[in-house]
Each structure stands twice: as structure tokens, then as C-alpha cells.
Tab-separated table of C-alpha atoms in Angstrom:
chain	number	residue	atom	x	y	z
A	14	UNK	CA	0.151	2.210	45.368
A	15	UNK	CA	2.493	2.589	42.389
A	16	UNK	CA	5.532	4.834	42.566
A	17	UNK	CA	6.042	7.672	40.060
A	18	UNK	CA	8.587	5.562	38.209
A	19	UNK	CA	6.187	2.642	37.941
A	20	UNK	CA	3.423	4.935	36.706
A	21	UNK	CA	5.687	6.408	34.041
A	22	UNK	CA	6.665	2.908	32.911
A	23	UNK	CA	3.009	1.852	32.800
A	24	UNK	CA	2.103	4.940	30.771
A	25	UNK	CA	5.012	4.268	28.413
A	26	UNK	CA	3.855	0.685	27.818
A	27	UNK	CA	0.313	1.910	27.271
A	28	UNK	CA	1.536	4.524	24.799
A	29	UNK	CA	3.474	1.899	22.867
A	30	UNK	CA	0.377	-0.270	22.637
A	31	UNK	CA	-1.617	2.700	21.372
A	32	UNK	CA	0.967	3.268	18.688
A	33	UNK	CA	0.755	-0.361	17.579
A	34	UNK	CA	-3.046	-0.341	17.466
A	35	UNK	CA	-3.123	2.992	15.658
A	36	UNK	CA	-0.892	1.902	12.798
A	37	UNK	CA	-2.654	-1.452	12.557
A	38	UNK	CA	-5.960	0.410	12.258
A	39	UNK	CA	-4.573	2.586	9.472
A	40	UNK	CA	-3.221	-0.453	7.645
A	41	UNK	CA	-6.534	-2.291	7.950
A	42	UNK	CA	-8.414	0.655	6.447
A	43	UNK	CA	-5.946	0.850	3.578
A	44	UNK	CA	-6.049	-2.879	2.785
A	45	UNK	CA	-9.841	-2.736	2.903
A	46	UNK	CA	-9.730	-0.034	0.249
A	47	UNK	CA	-7.286	-2.125	-1.800
A	48	UNK	CA	-9.743	-5.027	-1.827
A	49	UNK	CA	-12.729	-2.792	-2.602
A	50	UNK	CA	-10.793	-1.109	-5.411
A	51	UNK	CA	-9.767	-4.395	-7.018
A	52	UNK	CA	-13.280	-5.773	-6.534
A	53	UNK	CA	-14.709	-2.743	-8.328
A	54	UNK	CA	-12.117	-3.171	-11.061
A	55	UNK	CA	-13.433	-6.652	-11.827
A	56	UNK	CA	-17.177	-5.868	-11.787
A	57	UNK	CA	-17.424	-2.389	-13.318
A	58	UNK	CA	-16.666	-0.935	-16.718
A	59	UNK	CA	-13.445	1.065	-16.876
A	60	UNK	CA	-15.443	3.921	-18.462
A	61	UNK	CA	-18.124	3.930	-15.771
A	62	UNK	CA	-18.016	7.333	-13.988
A	63	UNK	CA	-18.689	5.635	-10.655
A	64	UNK	CA	-15.726	3.320	-11.132
A	65	UNK	CA	-13.502	6.200	-12.188
A	66	UNK	CA	-14.531	8.158	-9.079
A	67	UNK	CA	-13.843	5.214	-6.783
A	68	UNK	CA	-10.508	4.475	-8.415
A	69	UNK	CA	-9.341	8.095	-8.387
A	70	UNK	CA	-10.239	8.603	-4.730
A	71	UNK	CA	-8.735	5.353	-3.446
A	72	UNK	CA	-5.597	5.399	-5.603
A	73	UNK	CA	-4.779	8.952	-4.567
A	74	UNK	CA	-3.679	7.848	-1.104
A	75	UNK	CA	-3.932	4.143	-0.250
A	76	UNK	CA	-0.603	2.913	-1.651
A	77	UNK	CA	1.306	6.081	-0.692
A	78	UNK	CA	0.163	5.567	2.913
A	79	UNK	CA	1.084	1.873	2.852
A	80	UNK	CA	4.551	2.625	1.492
A	81	UNK	CA	5.032	5.545	3.894
A	82	UNK	CA	4.270	3.230	6.835
A	83	UNK	CA	6.727	0.665	5.440
A	84	UNK	CA	9.397	3.356	5.452
A	85	UNK	CA	8.337	4.553	8.886
A	86	UNK	CA	9.090	1.176	10.473
A	87	UNK	CA	11.919	0.131	8.158
A	88	UNK	CA	14.965	-1.387	9.841
A	89	UNK	CA	18.252	-2.154	8.069
A	90	UNK	CA	18.862	-5.338	10.054
A	91	UNK	CA	18.865	-8.489	7.916
A	92	UNK	CA	18.309	-6.347	4.821
A	93	UNK	CA	19.526	-9.054	2.423
A	94	UNK	CA	17.204	-11.666	3.935
A	95	UNK	CA	14.314	-9.206	3.688
A	96	UNK	CA	15.065	-8.644	0.012
A	97	UNK	CA	14.944	-12.379	-0.600
A	98	UNK	CA	11.667	-12.605	1.296
A	99	UNK	CA	10.009	-9.936	-0.842
A	100	UNK	CA	11.341	-11.342	-4.121
A	101	UNK	CA	10.329	-14.919	-3.309
A	102	UNK	CA	6.919	-13.753	-2.068
A	103	UNK	CA	6.447	-11.698	-5.230
A	104	UNK	CA	7.188	-14.592	-7.555
A	105	UNK	CA	5.070	-16.944	-5.467
A	106	UNK	CA	2.181	-14.489	-5.818
A	107	UNK	CA	2.780	-14.273	-9.564
A	108	UNK	CA	2.611	-18.047	-9.760
A	109	UNK	CA	-0.563	-18.175	-7.663
A	110	UNK	CA	-2.300	-15.626	-9.871
A	111	UNK	CA	-1.190	-17.362	-13.067
A	112	UNK	CA	-2.585	-20.629	-11.736
A	113	UNK	CA	-5.813	-18.900	-10.718
A	114	UNK	CA	-6.293	-17.331	-14.148
A	115	UNK	CA	-5.603	-20.664	-15.840
A	116	UNK	CA	-8.069	-22.548	-13.604
A	117	UNK	CA	-10.820	-19.972	-14.190
A	118	UNK	CA	-10.322	-18.881	-17.803
A	119	UNK	CA	-8.109	-21.588	-19.273
A	120	UNK	CA	-5.602	-18.894	-20.235
A	121	UNK	CA	-2.622	-17.418	-18.445
A	122	UNK	CA	0.747	-15.782	-18.982
A	123	UNK	CA	3.930	-15.387	-16.963
A	124	UNK	CA	6.514	-12.682	-17.581
A	125	UNK	CA	9.623	-13.145	-15.505
A	126	UNK	CA	10.815	-9.532	-15.290
A	127	UNK	CA	7.602	-7.611	-15.933
A	128	UNK	CA	4.674	-7.129	-13.620
A	129	UNK	CA	1.618	-4.944	-14.121
A	130	UNK	CA	-0.565	-6.634	-11.532
A	131	UNK	CA	-0.770	-7.155	-7.787
A	132	UNK	CA	2.739	-8.651	-7.194
A	133	UNK	CA	4.434	-5.330	-8.013
A	134	UNK	CA	4.125	-4.253	-4.379
A	135	UNK	CA	6.358	-7.072	-3.140
A	136	UNK	CA	9.040	-6.350	-5.730
A	137	UNK	CA	8.994	-2.633	-4.951
A	138	UNK	CA	9.491	-3.381	-1.256
A	139	UNK	CA	12.576	-5.374	-2.245
A	140	UNK	CA	13.859	-2.381	-4.210
A	141	UNK	CA	13.260	-0.020	-1.292
A	142	UNK	CA	15.044	-2.317	1.135
A	143	UNK	CA	18.070	-2.358	-1.158
A	144	UNK	CA	17.957	1.413	-1.741
A	145	UNK	CA	17.714	2.128	1.987
A	146	UNK	CA	20.821	0.045	2.615
A	147	UNK	CA	22.804	1.496	-0.292
A	148	UNK	CA	22.101	5.087	0.752
A	149	UNK	CA	22.165	4.548	4.512
A	150	UNK	CA	25.125	6.902	4.968
A	151	UNK	CA	23.892	9.618	2.604
A	152	UNK	CA	22.111	12.717	3.884
A	153	UNK	CA	18.451	11.669	3.842
A	154	UNK	CA	17.335	15.143	2.769
A	155	UNK	CA	19.423	14.885	-0.386
A	156	UNK	CA	18.015	11.436	-1.203
A	157	UNK	CA	14.461	12.705	-0.618
A	158	UNK	CA	14.999	15.611	-2.997
A	159	UNK	CA	16.455	13.333	-5.680
A	160	UNK	CA	13.667	10.751	-5.204
A	161	UNK	CA	11.141	13.536	-5.800
A	162	UNK	CA	12.827	14.877	-8.938
A	163	UNK	CA	13.412	11.529	-10.687
A	164	UNK	CA	9.692	10.716	-11.280
A	165	UNK	CA	9.229	14.187	-12.787
A	166	UNK	CA	11.622	13.049	-15.513
A	167	UNK	CA	10.995	9.311	-15.912
A	168	UNK	CA	7.342	9.915	-16.782
A	169	UNK	CA	8.490	11.160	-20.181
A	170	UNK	CA	10.194	7.846	-21.003
A	171	UNK	CA	7.971	4.929	-21.974
A	172	UNK	CA	10.925	2.603	-21.417
A	173	UNK	CA	10.462	3.177	-17.680
A	174	UNK	CA	7.496	0.871	-17.278
A	175	UNK	CA	6.571	-2.478	-15.725
A	176	UNK	CA	10.034	-3.915	-16.366
A	177	UNK	CA	11.352	-4.763	-12.895
A	178	UNK	CA	8.535	-2.490	-11.636
A	179	UNK	CA	10.804	0.500	-12.274
A	180	UNK	CA	7.989	2.982	-12.858
A	181	UNK	CA	6.182	2.288	-9.596
A	182	UNK	CA	9.457	2.037	-7.727
A	183	UNK	CA	10.422	5.555	-8.790
A	184	UNK	CA	6.966	7.104	-8.369
A	185	UNK	CA	6.349	5.873	-4.821
A	186	UNK	CA	9.958	6.213	-3.604
A	187	UNK	CA	9.458	9.690	-2.032
A	188	UNK	CA	6.757	8.319	0.278
A	189	UNK	CA	8.979	5.483	1.443
A	190	UNK	CA	11.992	7.703	1.947
A	191	UNK	CA	9.973	10.305	3.821
A	192	UNK	CA	8.873	7.509	6.152
A	193	UNK	CA	12.485	6.548	6.868
A	194	UNK	CA	13.177	10.133	7.958
A	195	UNK	CA	10.443	10.238	10.599
A	196	UNK	CA	10.329	8.598	14.006
A	197	UNK	CA	6.904	6.899	14.329
A	198	UNK	CA	6.669	7.771	18.024
A	199	UNK	CA	7.367	11.445	17.332
A	200	UNK	CA	4.840	11.467	14.496
A	201	UNK	CA	2.099	9.984	16.634
A	202	UNK	CA	2.910	12.387	19.446
A	203	UNK	CA	2.577	15.296	17.007
A	204	UNK	CA	-0.732	13.957	15.707
A	205	UNK	CA	-2.018	13.659	19.282
A	206	UNK	CA	-0.902	17.169	20.118
A	207	UNK	CA	-2.477	18.925	17.142
A	208	UNK	CA	-5.405	16.600	16.373
A	209	UNK	CA	-7.980	18.772	18.135
A	210	UNK	CA	-7.015	21.675	15.866
A	211	UNK	CA	-6.649	19.691	12.630
A	212	UNK	CA	-9.431	17.092	12.894
A	213	UNK	CA	-12.236	19.175	11.380
A	214	UNK	CA	-10.068	20.741	8.619
A	215	UNK	CA	-8.725	17.270	7.751
A	216	UNK	CA	-12.211	15.744	7.574
A	217	UNK	CA	-13.339	18.657	5.388
A	218	UNK	CA	-10.331	18.209	3.097
A	219	UNK	CA	-11.118	14.519	2.592
A	220	UNK	CA	-14.794	15.347	1.973
A	221	UNK	CA	-13.907	18.026	-0.578
A	222	UNK	CA	-11.555	15.685	-2.468
A	223	UNK	CA	-14.188	12.935	-2.481
A	224	UNK	CA	-16.751	15.418	-3.798
A	225	UNK	CA	-14.373	16.486	-6.570
A	226	UNK	CA	-13.766	12.829	-7.483
A	227	UNK	CA	-17.532	12.294	-7.787
A	228	UNK	CA	-18.859	15.518	-9.285
A	229	UNK	CA	-15.864	16.577	-11.374
A	230	UNK	CA	-14.599	13.184	-12.465
A	231	UNK	CA	-14.493	14.096	-16.147
A	232	UNK	CA	-12.251	17.047	-15.348
A	233	UNK	CA	-9.821	15.228	-13.063
A	234	UNK	CA	-9.788	11.672	-14.433
A	235	UNK	CA	-6.541	12.539	-16.246
A	236	UNK	CA	-4.848	12.090	-12.855
A	237	UNK	CA	-5.823	8.421	-12.516
A	238	UNK	CA	-3.022	7.089	-14.719
A	239	UNK	CA	-0.527	9.045	-12.618
A	240	UNK	CA	-1.824	7.820	-9.264
A	241	UNK	CA	-1.362	4.183	-10.352
A	242	UNK	CA	2.375	4.845	-10.597
A	243	UNK	CA	2.928	2.535	-13.555
A	244	UNK	CA	2.099	4.757	-16.511
A	245	UNK	CA	4.130	7.354	-18.427
A	246	UNK	CA	2.695	10.831	-18.809
A	247	UNK	CA	-0.402	10.916	-20.985
A	248	UNK	CA	-0.426	12.937	-24.198
A	249	UNK	CA	-3.304	14.850	-22.623
A	250	UNK	CA	-0.809	16.525	-20.280
A	251	UNK	CA	0.501	18.416	-23.338
A	252	UNK	CA	4.125	18.057	-22.300
A	253	UNK	CA	3.424	19.311	-18.776
A	254	UNK	CA	3.442	15.890	-17.168
A	255	UNK	CA	5.896	16.982	-14.497
A	256	UNK	CA	3.390	19.574	-13.257
A	257	UNK	CA	0.659	16.954	-13.106
A	258	UNK	CA	3.025	14.695	-11.178
A	259	UNK	CA	3.685	17.462	-8.665
A	260	UNK	CA	-0.081	17.947	-8.334
A	261	UNK	CA	-0.646	14.236	-7.632
A	262	UNK	CA	2.144	14.255	-5.051
A	263	UNK	CA	0.532	17.254	-3.343
A	264	UNK	CA	-2.871	15.536	-3.294
A	265	UNK	CA	-1.444	12.258	-1.978
A	266	UNK	CA	0.513	14.045	0.741
A	267	UNK	CA	-2.395	16.232	1.881
A	268	UNK	CA	-5.074	13.537	1.787
A	269	UNK	CA	-2.717	10.994	3.335
A	270	UNK	CA	-1.865	13.382	6.175
A	271	UNK	CA	-5.546	14.185	6.664
A	272	UNK	CA	-6.401	10.491	6.953
A	273	UNK	CA	-3.664	9.918	9.532
A	274	UNK	CA	-5.170	12.737	11.582
A	275	UNK	CA	-8.768	11.536	11.237
A	276	UNK	CA	-8.124	7.874	12.132
A	277	UNK	CA	-8.848	7.373	15.878
A	278	UNK	CA	-5.839	6.560	18.026
A	279	UNK	CA	-7.714	4.264	20.363
A	280	UNK	CA	-8.065	0.557	19.712
A	281	UNK	CA	-10.857	-0.138	17.224
A	282	UNK	CA	-12.598	-3.513	17.725
A	283	UNK	CA	-11.759	-6.018	14.985
A	284	UNK	CA	-10.015	-3.511	12.684
A	285	UNK	CA	-7.039	-2.805	14.953
A	286	UNK	CA	-6.463	-6.495	15.655
A	287	UNK	CA	-6.832	-7.686	12.068
A	288	UNK	CA	-4.611	-4.883	10.786
A	289	UNK	CA	-1.617	-6.998	11.827
A	290	UNK	CA	-2.084	-9.239	8.798
A	291	UNK	CA	-2.452	-6.804	5.911
A	292	UNK	CA	0.395	-8.364	3.897
A	293	UNK	CA	-1.375	-11.719	4.023
A	294	UNK	CA	-4.609	-10.102	2.814
A	295	UNK	CA	-2.684	-8.496	-0.035
A	296	UNK	CA	-1.166	-11.847	-0.991
A	297	UNK	CA	-4.458	-13.775	-1.108
A	298	UNK	CA	-7.170	-11.252	-1.972
A	299	UNK	CA	-6.987	-11.130	-5.769
A	300	UNK	CA	-7.147	-14.901	-6.161
A	301	UNK	CA	-10.225	-15.015	-3.943
A	302	UNK	CA	-11.809	-12.141	-5.878
A	303	UNK	CA	-11.396	-14.139	-9.091
A	304	UNK	CA	-12.908	-17.227	-7.478
A	305	UNK	CA	-15.869	-15.361	-5.953
A	306	UNK	CA	-16.729	-13.496	-9.141
A	307	UNK	CA	-16.519	-16.739	-11.108
A	308	UNK	CA	-19.709	-17.839	-9.358
A	309	UNK	CA	-21.573	-14.510	-9.177
A	310	UNK	CA	-23.709	-12.898	-11.860
A	311	UNK	CA	-22.332	-9.429	-11.310
A	312	UNK	CA	-24.160	-7.899	-14.287
A	313	UNK	CA	-27.497	-8.693	-12.667
A	314	UNK	CA	-26.411	-7.631	-9.198
A	315	UNK	CA	-25.042	-4.284	-10.423
A	316	UNK	CA	-28.448	-3.352	-11.838
A	317	UNK	CA	-29.927	-2.923	-8.363
A	318	UNK	CA	-28.873	-0.891	-5.342
A	319	UNK	CA	-29.155	-3.911	-3.064
A	320	UNK	CA	-27.053	-5.988	-5.433
A	321	UNK	CA	-24.335	-3.333	-5.381
A	322	UNK	CA	-24.504	-3.211	-1.571
A	323	UNK	CA	-24.191	-7.000	-1.477
A	324	UNK	CA	-21.034	-6.894	-3.609
A	325	UNK	CA	-19.574	-4.214	-1.332
A	326	UNK	CA	-20.329	-6.331	1.734
A	327	UNK	CA	-18.658	-9.322	0.075
A	328	UNK	CA	-15.512	-7.232	-0.441
A	329	UNK	CA	-15.572	-6.153	3.209
A	330	UNK	CA	-16.176	-9.724	4.391
A	331	UNK	CA	-13.321	-11.000	2.215
A	332	UNK	CA	-10.903	-8.585	3.894
A	333	UNK	CA	-12.068	-9.708	7.338
A	334	UNK	CA	-11.714	-13.397	6.505
A	335	UNK	CA	-8.286	-13.073	4.889
A	336	UNK	CA	-7.065	-11.117	7.932
A	337	UNK	CA	-7.427	-14.209	10.104
A	338	UNK	CA	-4.242	-15.898	11.239
A	339	UNK	CA	-5.023	-19.030	9.235
A	340	UNK	CA	-4.080	-17.102	6.087
A	341	UNK	CA	-0.604	-16.333	7.425
A	342	UNK	CA	0.448	-19.270	5.255
A	343	UNK	CA	2.678	-19.259	3.250
A	344	UNK	CA	4.291	-15.844	3.905
A	345	UNK	CA	4.852	-16.481	7.600
A	346	UNK	CA	6.568	-19.786	6.834
A	347	UNK	CA	8.743	-18.278	4.116
A	348	UNK	CA	9.767	-15.394	6.349
A	349	UNK	CA	10.573	-17.741	9.234
A	350	UNK	CA	12.689	-19.977	7.011
A	351	UNK	CA	14.650	-17.090	5.464
A	352	UNK	CA	15.255	-15.268	8.748
A	353	UNK	CA	16.338	-18.423	10.574
A	354	UNK	CA	18.366	-19.945	7.756
A	355	UNK	CA	22.046	-20.438	8.606
A	356	UNK	CA	24.976	-21.383	6.474
A	357	UNK	CA	26.709	-24.687	7.146
A	358	UNK	CA	29.596	-22.945	8.883
A	359	UNK	CA	27.121	-21.525	11.389
A	360	UNK	CA	27.301	-17.904	10.255
A	361	UNK	CA	24.015	-16.221	9.241
């Protein structure tokens, strides 16, 4: 028979495990959508309404949620080593993709300080780690307000672009900083407390937004370039780009919050376990997409429903495979080396 103290300790351990599984589940869902989105990008026409609907829906929340979770669990310890890890990982990914493009198409390019493709995420994480350390003693509410205002202005300047990933860094900064202001345990406790009241409204909100993305795509596709984070305001905004930016922030926040409420807090077989390795999936997935599509006749497959389903299943299977521990290489090794590296005088 356990004492009250032992029961409380057991419940606390169980709660911590639930928190770990919950966030891993969320991350797995998001990385699955990343892979599906990039898969669709390679097999569908950019003007295809179906592709536009998929891209608008996924881009409206998947990276904001990822970056919010990064901020949620951000720790200042070893900040400089973490920056090096993200920068080295980013350039390694750039090199991998350049090699992949060259092997498949015979053509490639490498721009040292610009990035419009997948590696941007790693470089932005480096920026956020540095920003969090630089402003660690500043009132977080002030930083959040400033981080929200800056993208309302930078969208008017085409010079704020893929150079050093400045555009995406500014656009997604509010989500990261908001994460640093929230205790993950308190957030999950709040979700648990109010989930029974918010579950149905949240599911309805997601369904309504998905319906809008499908049925009204021609009316709302103007938002796509804003959700990517890397583009200046379109001329179609008629000088009101800052209002469109506020609208996209509102959509990302509401849909993101709704998804966090809808995702089950219990352990989900496979998904919760594999969600530990989302960074590894992100590192490898685009190269594997290029390789897979090199050997598939996607034009023929896309002409039939079953062919489209097959391509979707391939994207899902790719996420599952890349989530296995065997694909921890090389990021795990790089991280271990950087975190354990010591200077010759013995000081870290």
C-alpha cells in the first residue's frame, strides 16, 4: 500500500510522461504535414487549386506550432554551443541538398548567405537562440510586442528576404517568443482543464478553415505568400500588407491553439514515440523525396484517385521510416561532439 506522498510522486511522474508524449505527438503530426506539403510541392502544379488549398491549410499553422514548441522548451544553457549546432546542421543540410540536386539533375547551386529552401529552419533556430540570450533580461512582454510590430513593417522592404533568412526570422519570431513566456506544464494543465469545453469549438474551427481553404481558395490564396514567411507583401495587398499580416497571425494563432486542444493527451501508438525524432526527419526528408520522385511517374499516378492515394501513403511511410533512430545520424553525432567539446585548458 503506497503512502499519500508516494502516490503524489507517482502521479507527478505519470503527468510528466504524459506531457512528453503529448508534445511528441504534436511534433509528429506537424512533421508529417511538412513532408506531405513538400511532397505535394514536387508533384503538383503551383497553379493547381488542390495544391493551393493544401499549401494554404498546412502553411497556416505547421511551422508556427513547431517554432512555438521550440520556444516553449527553450533553455539558455549552452546557448553558444546550440547556435553552432544549428548553423553547422544548416550548412550540412544545404550541402546535402546541393549534392542531391546535382546527382539527380546534373545541376546545383550553393549560396553561402542566402537560403530559400528547407535549411532555413536550422538557421532561424540559431537566430532565436541568440535573440533569447541577448534579451534574457528584458521584459518579455516588451520583446513580444516589438517582435509582432517588426514584421508589419519589414514586409514592405524587399531587401528583407532570404539573406541570412531575415524575413522568416522576423515573421515567425512572435511564435517563438510567445513560447518562451509560457511554462509547458502550465499550458498542458490549462488545456486539460478546459478541453471538454473547447474540443468541439476547436474541431469546428479547424473544419471551417479547411473548408475555406478548399472552397474559397481563389479568394484567400493571397495569404499563401505571407504564411511562408519569406516573401514581402504582394502588390495585391494594395499597400495594406500590414493588415494582411495581422490576419495571418490571427489565423495561425487560432488554428494552432485549436490543434493543441484537439490533439489527444494520451500516448498515441507509433506517433508519440516517433515524434522524438522530428528534427532528423526534417533533415533527411527532402533528399529522400527527390530520390523517390526520380523513379516515379507522378504524372501518370496523379491522373487516378488510387495513384494519388499511393503518393500520399508514400509520404506518410517516408515520415515513419525517417523517424527511426537509425536516421539520428549525423545530427546526433554533431550535437554530441559540440556539447561535449572542451578547450585544451579544460574549460567548456
